[in-house]
Coordinates of C-alpha atoms and ligand atoms in Angstrom, one line a residue:
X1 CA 0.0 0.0 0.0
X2 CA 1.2 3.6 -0.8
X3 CA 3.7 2.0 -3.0
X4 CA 5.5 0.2 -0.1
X5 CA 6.4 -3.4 -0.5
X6 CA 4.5 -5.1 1.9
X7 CA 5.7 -9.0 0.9
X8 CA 6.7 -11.2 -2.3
X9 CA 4.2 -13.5 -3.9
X10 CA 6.0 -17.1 -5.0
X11 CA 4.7 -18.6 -7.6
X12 CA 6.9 -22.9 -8.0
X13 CA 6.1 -24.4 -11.0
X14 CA 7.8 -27.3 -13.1
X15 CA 8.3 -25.9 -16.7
X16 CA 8.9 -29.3 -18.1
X17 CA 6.1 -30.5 -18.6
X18 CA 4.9 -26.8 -19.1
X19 CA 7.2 -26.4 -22.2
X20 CA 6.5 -30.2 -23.4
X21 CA 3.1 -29.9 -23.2
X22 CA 3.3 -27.0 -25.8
X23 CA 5.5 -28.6 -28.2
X24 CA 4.1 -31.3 -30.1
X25 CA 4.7 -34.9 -29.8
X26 CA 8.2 -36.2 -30.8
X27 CA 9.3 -32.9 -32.0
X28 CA 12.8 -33.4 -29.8
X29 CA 13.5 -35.7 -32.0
X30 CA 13.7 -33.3 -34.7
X31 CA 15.0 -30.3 -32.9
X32 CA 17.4 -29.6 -29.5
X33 CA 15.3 -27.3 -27.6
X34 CA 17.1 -24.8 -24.9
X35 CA 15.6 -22.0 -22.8
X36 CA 17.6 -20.3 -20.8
X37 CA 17.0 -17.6 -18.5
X38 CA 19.8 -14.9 -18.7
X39 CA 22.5 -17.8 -18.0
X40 CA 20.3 -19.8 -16.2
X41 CA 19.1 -23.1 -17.7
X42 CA 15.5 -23.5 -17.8
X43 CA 15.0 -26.6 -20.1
X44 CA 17.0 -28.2 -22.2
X45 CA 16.2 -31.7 -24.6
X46 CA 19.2 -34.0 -24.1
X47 CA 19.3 -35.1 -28.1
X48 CA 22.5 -33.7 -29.6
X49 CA 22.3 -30.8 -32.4
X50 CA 25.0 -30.4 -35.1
X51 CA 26.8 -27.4 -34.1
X52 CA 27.3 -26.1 -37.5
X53 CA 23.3 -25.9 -38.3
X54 CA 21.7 -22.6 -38.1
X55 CA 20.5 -22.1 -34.3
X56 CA 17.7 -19.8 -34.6
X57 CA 16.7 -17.7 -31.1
X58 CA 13.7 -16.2 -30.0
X59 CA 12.9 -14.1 -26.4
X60 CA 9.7 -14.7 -25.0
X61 CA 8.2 -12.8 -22.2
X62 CA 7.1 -14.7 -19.1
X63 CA 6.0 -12.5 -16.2
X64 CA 8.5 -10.0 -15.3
X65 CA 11.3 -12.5 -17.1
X66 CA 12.8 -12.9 -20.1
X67 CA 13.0 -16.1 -21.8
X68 CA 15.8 -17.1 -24.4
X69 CA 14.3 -20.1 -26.9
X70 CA 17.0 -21.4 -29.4
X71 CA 16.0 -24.4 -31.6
X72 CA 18.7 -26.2 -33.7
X73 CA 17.8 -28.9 -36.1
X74 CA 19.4 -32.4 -34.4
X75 CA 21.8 -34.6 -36.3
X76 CA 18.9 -37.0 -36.4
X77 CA 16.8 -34.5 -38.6
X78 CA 20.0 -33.6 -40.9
X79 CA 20.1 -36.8 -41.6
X80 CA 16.9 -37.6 -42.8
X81 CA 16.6 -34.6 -45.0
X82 CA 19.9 -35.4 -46.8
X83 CA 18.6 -37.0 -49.9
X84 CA 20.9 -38.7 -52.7
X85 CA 19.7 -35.3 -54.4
X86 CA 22.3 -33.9 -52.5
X87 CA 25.0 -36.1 -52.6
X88 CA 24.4 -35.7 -56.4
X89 CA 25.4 -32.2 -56.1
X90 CA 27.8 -32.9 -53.6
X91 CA 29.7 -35.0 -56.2
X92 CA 28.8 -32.9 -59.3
X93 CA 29.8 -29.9 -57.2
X94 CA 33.0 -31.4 -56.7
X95 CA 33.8 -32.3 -59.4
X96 CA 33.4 -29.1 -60.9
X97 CA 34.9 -27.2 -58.8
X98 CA 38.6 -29.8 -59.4
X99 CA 37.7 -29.5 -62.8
X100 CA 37.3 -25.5 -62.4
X101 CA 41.0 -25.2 -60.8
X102 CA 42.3 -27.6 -63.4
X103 CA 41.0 -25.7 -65.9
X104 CA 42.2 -22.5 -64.0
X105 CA 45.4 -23.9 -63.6
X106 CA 45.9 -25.1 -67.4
X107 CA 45.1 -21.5 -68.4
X108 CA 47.3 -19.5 -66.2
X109 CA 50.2 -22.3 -66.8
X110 CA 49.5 -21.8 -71.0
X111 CA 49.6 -17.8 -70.6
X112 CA 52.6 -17.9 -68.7
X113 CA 53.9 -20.2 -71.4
X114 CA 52.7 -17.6 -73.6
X115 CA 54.4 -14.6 -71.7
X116 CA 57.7 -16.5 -72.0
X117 CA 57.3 -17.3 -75.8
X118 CA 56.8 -13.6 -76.6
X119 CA 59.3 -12.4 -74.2
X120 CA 61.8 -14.8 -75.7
X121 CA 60.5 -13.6 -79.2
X122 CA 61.1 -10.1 -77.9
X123 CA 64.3 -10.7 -76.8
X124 CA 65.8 -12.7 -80.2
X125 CA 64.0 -9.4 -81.7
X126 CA 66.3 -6.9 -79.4
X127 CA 69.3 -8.8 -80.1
X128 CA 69.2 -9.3 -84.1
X129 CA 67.7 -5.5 -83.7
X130 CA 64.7 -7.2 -86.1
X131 CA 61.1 -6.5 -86.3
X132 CA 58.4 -8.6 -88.0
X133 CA 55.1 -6.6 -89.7
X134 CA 52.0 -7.9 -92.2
X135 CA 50.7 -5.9 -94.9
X136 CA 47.9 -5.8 -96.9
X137 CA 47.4 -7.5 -100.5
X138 CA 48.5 -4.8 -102.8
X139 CA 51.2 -3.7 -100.5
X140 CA 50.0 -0.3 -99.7
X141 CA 48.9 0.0 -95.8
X142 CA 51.0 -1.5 -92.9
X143 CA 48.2 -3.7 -90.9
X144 CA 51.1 -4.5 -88.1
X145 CA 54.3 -4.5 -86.8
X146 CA 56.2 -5.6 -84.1
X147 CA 57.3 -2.9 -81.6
X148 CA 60.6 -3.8 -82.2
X149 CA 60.1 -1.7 -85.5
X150 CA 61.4 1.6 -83.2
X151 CA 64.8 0.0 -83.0
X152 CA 65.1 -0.8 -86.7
X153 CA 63.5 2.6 -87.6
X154 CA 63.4 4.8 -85.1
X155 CA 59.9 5.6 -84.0
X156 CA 57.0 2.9 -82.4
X157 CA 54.8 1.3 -84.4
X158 CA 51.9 3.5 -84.3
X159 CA 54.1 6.0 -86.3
X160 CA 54.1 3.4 -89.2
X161 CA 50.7 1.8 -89.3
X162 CA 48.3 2.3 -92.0
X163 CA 49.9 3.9 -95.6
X164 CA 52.9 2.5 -96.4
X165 CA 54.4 5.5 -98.7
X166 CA 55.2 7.2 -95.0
X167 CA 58.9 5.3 -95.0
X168 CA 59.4 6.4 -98.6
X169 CA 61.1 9.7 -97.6
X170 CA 63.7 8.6 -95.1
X171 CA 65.0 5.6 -97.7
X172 CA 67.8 7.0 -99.8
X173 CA 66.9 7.6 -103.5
X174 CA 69.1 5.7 -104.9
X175 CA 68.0 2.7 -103.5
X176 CA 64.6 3.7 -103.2
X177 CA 63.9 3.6 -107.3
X178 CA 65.2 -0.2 -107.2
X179 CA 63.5 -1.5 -103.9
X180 CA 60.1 0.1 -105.1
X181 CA 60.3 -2.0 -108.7
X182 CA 60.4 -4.9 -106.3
X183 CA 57.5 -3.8 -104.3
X184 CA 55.4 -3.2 -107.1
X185 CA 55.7 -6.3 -108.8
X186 CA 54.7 -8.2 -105.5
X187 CA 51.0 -7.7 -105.7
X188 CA 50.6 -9.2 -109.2
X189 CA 53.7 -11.8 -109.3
X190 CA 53.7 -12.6 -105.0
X191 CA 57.3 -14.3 -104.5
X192 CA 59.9 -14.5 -101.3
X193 CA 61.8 -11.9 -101.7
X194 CA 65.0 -9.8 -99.9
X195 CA 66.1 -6.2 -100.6
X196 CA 68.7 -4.2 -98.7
X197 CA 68.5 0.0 -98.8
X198 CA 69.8 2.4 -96.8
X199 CA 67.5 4.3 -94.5
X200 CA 67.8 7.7 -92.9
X201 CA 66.1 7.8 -88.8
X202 CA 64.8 10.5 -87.0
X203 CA 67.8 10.6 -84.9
X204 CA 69.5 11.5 -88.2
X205 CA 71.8 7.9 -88.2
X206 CA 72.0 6.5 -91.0
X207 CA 71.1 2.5 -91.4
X208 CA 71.2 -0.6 -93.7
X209 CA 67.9 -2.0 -93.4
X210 CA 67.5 -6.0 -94.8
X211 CA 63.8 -6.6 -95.8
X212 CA 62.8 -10.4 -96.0
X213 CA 59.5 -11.0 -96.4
X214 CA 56.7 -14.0 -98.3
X215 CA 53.4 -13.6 -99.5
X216 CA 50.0 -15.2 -97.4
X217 CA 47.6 -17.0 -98.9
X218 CA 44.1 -18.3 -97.1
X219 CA 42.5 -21.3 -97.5
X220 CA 41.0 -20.5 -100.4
X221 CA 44.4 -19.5 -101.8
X222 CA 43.7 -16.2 -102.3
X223 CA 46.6 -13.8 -101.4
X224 CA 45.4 -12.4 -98.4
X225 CA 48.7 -9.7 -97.5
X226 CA 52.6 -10.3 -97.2
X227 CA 54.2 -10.7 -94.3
X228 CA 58.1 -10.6 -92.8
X229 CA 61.1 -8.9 -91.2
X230 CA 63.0 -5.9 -91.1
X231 CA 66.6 -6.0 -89.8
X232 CA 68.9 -3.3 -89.2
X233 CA 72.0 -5.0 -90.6
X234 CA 74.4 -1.9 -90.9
X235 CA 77.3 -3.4 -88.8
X236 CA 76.9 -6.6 -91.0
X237 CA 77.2 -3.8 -94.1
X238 CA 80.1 -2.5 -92.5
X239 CA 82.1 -5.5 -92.5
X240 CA 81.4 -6.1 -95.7
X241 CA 82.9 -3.1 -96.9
X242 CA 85.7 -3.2 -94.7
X243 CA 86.7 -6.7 -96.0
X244 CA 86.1 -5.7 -99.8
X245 CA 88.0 -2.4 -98.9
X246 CA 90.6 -4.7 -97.5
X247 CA 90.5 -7.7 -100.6
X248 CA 91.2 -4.6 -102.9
X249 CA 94.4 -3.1 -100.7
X250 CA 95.7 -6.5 -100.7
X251 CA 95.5 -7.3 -104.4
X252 CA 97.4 -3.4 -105.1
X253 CA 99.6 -4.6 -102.2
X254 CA 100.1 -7.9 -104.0
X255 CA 100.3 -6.4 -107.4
X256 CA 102.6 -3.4 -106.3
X257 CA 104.8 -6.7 -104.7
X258 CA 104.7 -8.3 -107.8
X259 CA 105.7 -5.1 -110.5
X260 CA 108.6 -4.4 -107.8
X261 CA 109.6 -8.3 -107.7
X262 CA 109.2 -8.0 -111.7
X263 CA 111.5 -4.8 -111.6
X264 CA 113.7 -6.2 -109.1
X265 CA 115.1 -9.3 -111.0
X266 CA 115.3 -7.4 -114.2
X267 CA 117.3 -5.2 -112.7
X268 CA 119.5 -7.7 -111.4
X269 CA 120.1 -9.5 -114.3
X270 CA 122.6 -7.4 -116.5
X271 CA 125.2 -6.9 -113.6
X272 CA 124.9 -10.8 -112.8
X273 CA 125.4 -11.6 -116.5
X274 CA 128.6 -9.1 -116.6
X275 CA 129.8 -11.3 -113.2
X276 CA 128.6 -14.6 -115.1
X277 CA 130.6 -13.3 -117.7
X278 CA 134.1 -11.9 -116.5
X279 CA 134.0 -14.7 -113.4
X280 CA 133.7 -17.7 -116.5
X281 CA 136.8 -15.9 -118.3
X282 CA 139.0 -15.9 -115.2
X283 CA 137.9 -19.5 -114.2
X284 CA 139.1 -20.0 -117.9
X285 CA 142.3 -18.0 -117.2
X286 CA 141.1 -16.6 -121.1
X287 CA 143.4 -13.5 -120.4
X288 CA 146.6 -16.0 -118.8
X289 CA 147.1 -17.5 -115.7
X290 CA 145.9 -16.1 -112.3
X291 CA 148.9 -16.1 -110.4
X292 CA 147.4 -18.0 -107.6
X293 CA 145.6 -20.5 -106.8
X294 CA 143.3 -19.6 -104.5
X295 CA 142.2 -16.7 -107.1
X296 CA 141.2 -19.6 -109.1
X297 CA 139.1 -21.4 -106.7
X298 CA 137.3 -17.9 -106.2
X299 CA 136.7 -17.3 -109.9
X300 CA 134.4 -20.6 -109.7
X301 CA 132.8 -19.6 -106.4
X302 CA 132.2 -16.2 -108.0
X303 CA 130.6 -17.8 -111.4
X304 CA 128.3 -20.6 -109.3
X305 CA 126.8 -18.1 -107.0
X306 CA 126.3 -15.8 -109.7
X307 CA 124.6 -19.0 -111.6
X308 CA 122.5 -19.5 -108.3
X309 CA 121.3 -15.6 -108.2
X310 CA 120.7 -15.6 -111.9
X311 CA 118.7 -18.7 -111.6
X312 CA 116.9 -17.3 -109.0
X313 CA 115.9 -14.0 -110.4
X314 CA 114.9 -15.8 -113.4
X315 CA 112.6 -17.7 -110.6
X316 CA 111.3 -14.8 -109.4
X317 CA 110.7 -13.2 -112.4
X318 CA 108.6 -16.1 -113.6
X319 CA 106.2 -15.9 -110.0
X320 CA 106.2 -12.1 -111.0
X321 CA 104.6 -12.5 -114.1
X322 CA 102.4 -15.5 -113.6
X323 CA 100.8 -13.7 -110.1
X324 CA 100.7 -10.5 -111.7
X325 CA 98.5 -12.6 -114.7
X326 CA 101.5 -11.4 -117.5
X327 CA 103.2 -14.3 -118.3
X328 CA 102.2 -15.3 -122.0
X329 CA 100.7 -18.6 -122.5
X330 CA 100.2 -19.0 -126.5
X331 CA 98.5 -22.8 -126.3
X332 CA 100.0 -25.3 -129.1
X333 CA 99.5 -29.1 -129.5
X334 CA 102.5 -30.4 -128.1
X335 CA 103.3 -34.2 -128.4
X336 CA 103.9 -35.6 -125.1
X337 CA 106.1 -38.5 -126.2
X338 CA 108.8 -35.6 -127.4
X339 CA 107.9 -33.8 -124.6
X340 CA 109.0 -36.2 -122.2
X341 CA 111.8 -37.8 -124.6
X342 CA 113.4 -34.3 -124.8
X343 CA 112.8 -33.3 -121.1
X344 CA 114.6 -36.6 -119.8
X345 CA 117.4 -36.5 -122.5
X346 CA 118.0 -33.1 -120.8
X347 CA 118.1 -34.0 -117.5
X348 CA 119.8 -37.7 -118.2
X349 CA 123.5 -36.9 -117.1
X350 CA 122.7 -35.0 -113.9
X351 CA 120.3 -38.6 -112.9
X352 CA 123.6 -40.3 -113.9
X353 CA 125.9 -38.7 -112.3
X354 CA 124.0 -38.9 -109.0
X355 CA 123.6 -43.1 -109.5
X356 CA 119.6 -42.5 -110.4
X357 CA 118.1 -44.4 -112.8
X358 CA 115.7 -42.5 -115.1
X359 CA 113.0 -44.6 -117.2
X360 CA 110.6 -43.0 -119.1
X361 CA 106.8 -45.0 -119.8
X362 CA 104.7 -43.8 -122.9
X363 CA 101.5 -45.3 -124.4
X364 CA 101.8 -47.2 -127.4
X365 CA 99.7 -44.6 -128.8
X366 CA 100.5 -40.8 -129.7
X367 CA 99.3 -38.5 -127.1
X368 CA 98.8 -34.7 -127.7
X369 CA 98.3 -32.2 -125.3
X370 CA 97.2 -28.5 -125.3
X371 CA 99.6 -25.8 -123.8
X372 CA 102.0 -23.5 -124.1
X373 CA 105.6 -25.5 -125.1
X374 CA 107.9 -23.6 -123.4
X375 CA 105.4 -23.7 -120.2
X376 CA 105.5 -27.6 -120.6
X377 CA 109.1 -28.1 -120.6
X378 CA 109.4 -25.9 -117.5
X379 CA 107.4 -28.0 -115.9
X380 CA 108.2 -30.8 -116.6
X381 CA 112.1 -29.9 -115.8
X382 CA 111.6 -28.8 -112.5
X383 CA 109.3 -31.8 -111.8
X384 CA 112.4 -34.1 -113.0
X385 CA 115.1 -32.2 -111.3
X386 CA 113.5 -32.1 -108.1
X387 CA 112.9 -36.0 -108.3
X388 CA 116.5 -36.5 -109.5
X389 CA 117.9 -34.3 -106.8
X390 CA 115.6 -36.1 -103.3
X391 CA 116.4 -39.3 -104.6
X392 CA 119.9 -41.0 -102.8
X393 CA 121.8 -43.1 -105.3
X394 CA 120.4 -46.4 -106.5
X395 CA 117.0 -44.8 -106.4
X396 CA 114.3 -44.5 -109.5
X397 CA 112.5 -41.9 -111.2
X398 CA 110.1 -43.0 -113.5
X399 CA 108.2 -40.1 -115.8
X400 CA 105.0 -41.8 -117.6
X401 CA 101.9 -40.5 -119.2
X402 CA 98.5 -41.4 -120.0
X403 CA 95.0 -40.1 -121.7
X404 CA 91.8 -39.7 -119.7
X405 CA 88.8 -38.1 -120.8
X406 CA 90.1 -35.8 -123.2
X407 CA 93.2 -34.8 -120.8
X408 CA 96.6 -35.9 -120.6
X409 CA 97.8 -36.9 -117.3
X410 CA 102.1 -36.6 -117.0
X411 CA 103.4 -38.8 -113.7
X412 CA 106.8 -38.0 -112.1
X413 CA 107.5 -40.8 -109.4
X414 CA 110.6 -41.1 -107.8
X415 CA 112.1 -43.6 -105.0
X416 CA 113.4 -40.3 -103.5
X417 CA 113.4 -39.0 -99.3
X418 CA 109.7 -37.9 -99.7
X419 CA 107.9 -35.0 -98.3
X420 CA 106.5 -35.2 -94.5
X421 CA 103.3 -34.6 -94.3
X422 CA 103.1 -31.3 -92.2
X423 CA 105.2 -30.2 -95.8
X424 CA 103.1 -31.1 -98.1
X425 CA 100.1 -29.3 -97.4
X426 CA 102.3 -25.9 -97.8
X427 CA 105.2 -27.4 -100.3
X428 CA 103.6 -25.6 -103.3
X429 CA 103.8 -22.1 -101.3
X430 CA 107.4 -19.7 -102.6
X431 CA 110.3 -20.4 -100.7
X432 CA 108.7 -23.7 -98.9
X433 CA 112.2 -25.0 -99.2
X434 CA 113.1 -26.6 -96.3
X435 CA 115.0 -29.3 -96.5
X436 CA 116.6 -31.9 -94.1
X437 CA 119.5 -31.9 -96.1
X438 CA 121.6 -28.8 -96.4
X439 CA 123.3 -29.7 -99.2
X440 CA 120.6 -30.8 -101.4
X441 CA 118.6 -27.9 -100.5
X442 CA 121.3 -25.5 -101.2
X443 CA 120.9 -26.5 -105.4
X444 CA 117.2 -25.0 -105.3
X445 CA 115.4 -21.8 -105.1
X446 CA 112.4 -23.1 -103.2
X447 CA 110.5 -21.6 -105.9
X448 CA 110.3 -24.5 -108.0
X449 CA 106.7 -26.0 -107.2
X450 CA 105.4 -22.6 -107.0
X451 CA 106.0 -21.7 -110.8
X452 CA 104.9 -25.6 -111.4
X453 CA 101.5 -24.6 -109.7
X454 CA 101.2 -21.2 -111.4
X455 CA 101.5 -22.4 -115.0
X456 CA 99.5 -25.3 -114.2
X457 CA 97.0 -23.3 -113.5
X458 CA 97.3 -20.9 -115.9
X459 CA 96.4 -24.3 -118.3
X460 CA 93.3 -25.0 -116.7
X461 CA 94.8 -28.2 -115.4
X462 CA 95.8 -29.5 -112.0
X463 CA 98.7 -30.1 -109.8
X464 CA 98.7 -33.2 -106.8
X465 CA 101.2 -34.3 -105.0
X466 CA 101.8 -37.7 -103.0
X467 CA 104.1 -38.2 -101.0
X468 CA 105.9 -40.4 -98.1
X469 CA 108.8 -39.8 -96.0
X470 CA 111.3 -42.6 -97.0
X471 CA 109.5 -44.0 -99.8
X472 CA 109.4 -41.3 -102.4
X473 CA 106.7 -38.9 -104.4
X474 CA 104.3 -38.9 -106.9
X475 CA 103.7 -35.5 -108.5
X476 CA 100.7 -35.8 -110.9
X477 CA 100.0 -32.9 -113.2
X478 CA 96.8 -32.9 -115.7
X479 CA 96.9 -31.1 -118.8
X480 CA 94.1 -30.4 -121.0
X481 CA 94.5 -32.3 -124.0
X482 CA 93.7 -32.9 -127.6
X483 CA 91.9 -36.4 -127.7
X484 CA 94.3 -39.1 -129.0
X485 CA 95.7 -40.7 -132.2
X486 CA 96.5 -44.0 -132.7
X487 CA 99.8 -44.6 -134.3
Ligands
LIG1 P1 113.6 -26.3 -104.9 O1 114.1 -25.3 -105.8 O2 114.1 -26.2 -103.5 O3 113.5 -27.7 -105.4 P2 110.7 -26.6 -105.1 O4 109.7 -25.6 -105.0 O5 110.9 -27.2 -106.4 O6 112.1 -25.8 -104.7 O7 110.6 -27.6 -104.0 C1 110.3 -27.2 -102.7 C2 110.7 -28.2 -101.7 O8 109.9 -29.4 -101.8 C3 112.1 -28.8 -101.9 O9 113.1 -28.0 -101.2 C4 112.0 -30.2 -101.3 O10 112.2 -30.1 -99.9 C5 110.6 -30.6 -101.5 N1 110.5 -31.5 -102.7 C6 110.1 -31.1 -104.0 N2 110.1 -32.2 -104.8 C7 110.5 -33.3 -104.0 C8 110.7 -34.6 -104.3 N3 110.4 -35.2 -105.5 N4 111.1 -35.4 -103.3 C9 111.3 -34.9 -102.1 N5 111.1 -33.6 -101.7 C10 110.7 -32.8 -102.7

């Protein structure tokens, strides 16, 4: 009364039964049932919920209180409802979704795949300072380049796109007149083709550009555009002037070597005649006796050098000429059979005189070959002596020849010292005269097989040599020849 609290009112009663009551029959099978009051727990079913269903929570007035209801579907319930619809889409689900990242995976492996290709293409583009493009069918408009194209020309692609007249000004005239006659034809006659011209850049350098391109057809075979490269090849350019620059300096070099050589020997050939001359009359005591003997002995020094020098200016004369392309070759049919008869006859007391025996081996039939006479004989000479001279006494030379398609092939073979093989591959080069023997080396000029070569040559016709230390050498020269006659 008057608002003061005159006792408490308690009210007992069992909500179990209270709360069961309301629910219907066997519904905590279904659902876990909990209501709690603040913290305090007012009824709970003791059937077990799955904790990861959705718990859903209600507050109910009772009295003065506050009641918290939550219901969560039990294990029992979840159980029931799953249907094989579900594991269906469980599995399909799954599946899809491995098949998804596979698919994710596969993709994202083939781009980066992709990423690496063009870098790599990039790169080989950089270094070869290349750039690919594809035109249209008449070759008039750039469709697309590469944009690489800013290292071979200058500027990004964008510049270049579209009418293809815009390079025209920066390529030099000269060249421009020839590459567009190739350009023009393409449309009509489509062919592979390369041009080089020279191309002046924004940045004012100027650069050999290398155009390689092929012509695209469709299915159809209809010529759809062209398509290829552009390469900035200037050092390549470079080089190649540098080396032609160079080929030329060394064939004046060579030539100027050869007119002095030329001059040279000429020059020293009328005092070594007059010392030829006077040494022969005091060997020969033509004016009365020397007065001593050792002036003699000099006298013949004297004259065989000079004989030496004189034979070796004569050498070098010959080198001269056929190098410098002036040695006269005036071709005649010359019969080998006298050829060789007269070339050993020559040569038949120095084989003597060194215990060598010299045969000589013809065909039964006349052979005829094409050269110049003189020429001939000098080869063949030279061929002999050296054969005679690197062959010890008791040795062979044999000198035979034979006819083979319409050339005549001469063979000097010899039982002699031979050649070793680190030699021969340099013995036809000048002064390749390097001999074991002192002695016998002293008698050449080392300019022997050089002149051999050079007027072999000169014929058209070829030079081998075969040789083996101890054994001896084969030198077989060809000759073109005249066909044959029987005798
Ligand atoms: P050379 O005037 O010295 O004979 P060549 O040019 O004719 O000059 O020969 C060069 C060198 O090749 C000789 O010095 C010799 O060493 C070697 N040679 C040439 N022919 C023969 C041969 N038939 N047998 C062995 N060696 C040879």
């Amino acid at each position: 009364r008057g608002g003061a609290t005159e006792g408490f009112l308690n009210i007992v009663f069992r909500t179990r039964p209270l709360i069961e009551g309301a629910f219907r029959e066997g519904i905590d099978e279904e659902y876990h049932l909990a209501v709690t009051d603040n913290d305090l727990a007012v009824y709970e079913t003791d059937n077990i919920f799955n904790p990861r269903q959705t718990r859903v929570q209600r507050q109910i007035e009772v009295g003065s209180r506050t009641w918290n209801v939550s219901v969560t579907p039990t294990m029992q319930l979840v159980d029931s409802q799953a249907s094989i619809a579900d594991e269906l889409i469980l599995v399909v689900g799954l599946i899809l979704s491995t098949a998804t990242a596979f698919l994710i995976r596969l993709t994202m492996t083939r781009q980066q795949a992709l990423r690496e290709s063009e870098e790599r293409f990039r790169r080989a583009e950089r270094i070869t300072k290349a750039a690919h493009w594809e035109t249209d069918a008449g070759m008039k408009t750039l469709m697309h380049s590469s944009d690489n194209v800013v290292t071979v020309f200058g500027l990004p692609p964008e510049y270049y796109l579209g009418d293809l007249s815009i390079f025209e000004k920066d390529i030099f005239p000269e060249d421009l007149q020839r590459i567009r006659k190739v350009f023009d034809a393409l449309p009509s006659n489509p062919h592979p083709y390369q041009v080089d011209f020279r191309y002046q850049r924004e940045d004012n350098r100027q650069v050999w550009i290398r155009e390689t391109g092929e012509p695209v057809y469709d299915a159809a075979g209809v010529l759809t555009g062209f398509r290829g490269t552009s390469q900035d090849v200037t050092t390549l350019k470079e080089a190649e002037e540098a080396v032609r620059i160079a080929l030329v300096d060394a064939e004046e070099a060579n030539q100027a070597k050869s007119e002095f050589l030329a001059t040279m020997s000429h020059e020293f050939r009328t005092p070594l005649n007059a010392i030829l001359g006077f040494s022969e009359m005091m060997r020969a005591q033509y004016f009365g006796p020397l007065g001593n003997v050792n002036y003699q002995e000099y006298a013949n020094d004297i004259y065989h050098s000079g004989e030496h020098m004189l034979a070796l200016v004569n050498d070098i004369l010959d080198i001269a000429a056929i190098e410098a392309g002036k040695r006269s070759i005036v071709k005649e049919a010359v019969d080998v059979d006298d050829l060789l008869q007269g070339c050993a006859r020559k040569l038949e007391q120095t084989a003597k005189d060194r215990g060598v025996e010299l045969t000589l081996e013809v065909p039964g039939e006349s052979l005829t070959l094409y050269a110049d006479k003189r020429s001939a004989i000098q080869v063949l000479l030279n061929l002999l002596s050296n054969a005679i001279k690197f062959t010890r006494q008791g040795g062979t030379v044999m000198v035979s020849a034979m006819a083979l398609d319409q050339k005549v092939i001469i063979t000097v073979q010899d039982t002699g010292v031979g050649i070793p093989p680190d030699r021969l591959s340099n013995i036809t080069e000048p002064f390749s005269q390097r001999h074991v023997d002192p002695a016998i080396a002293q008698e050449g000029t080392g300019l022997g097989l050089s002149i051999v070569k050079g007027i072999v040559e000169a014929h058209d016709g070829e030079l081998s040599i075969e040789s083996e230390v101890g054994r001896g050498t084969i030198v077989i020269v060809t000759f073109p020849g005249q066909g044959t006659m029987i005798r």
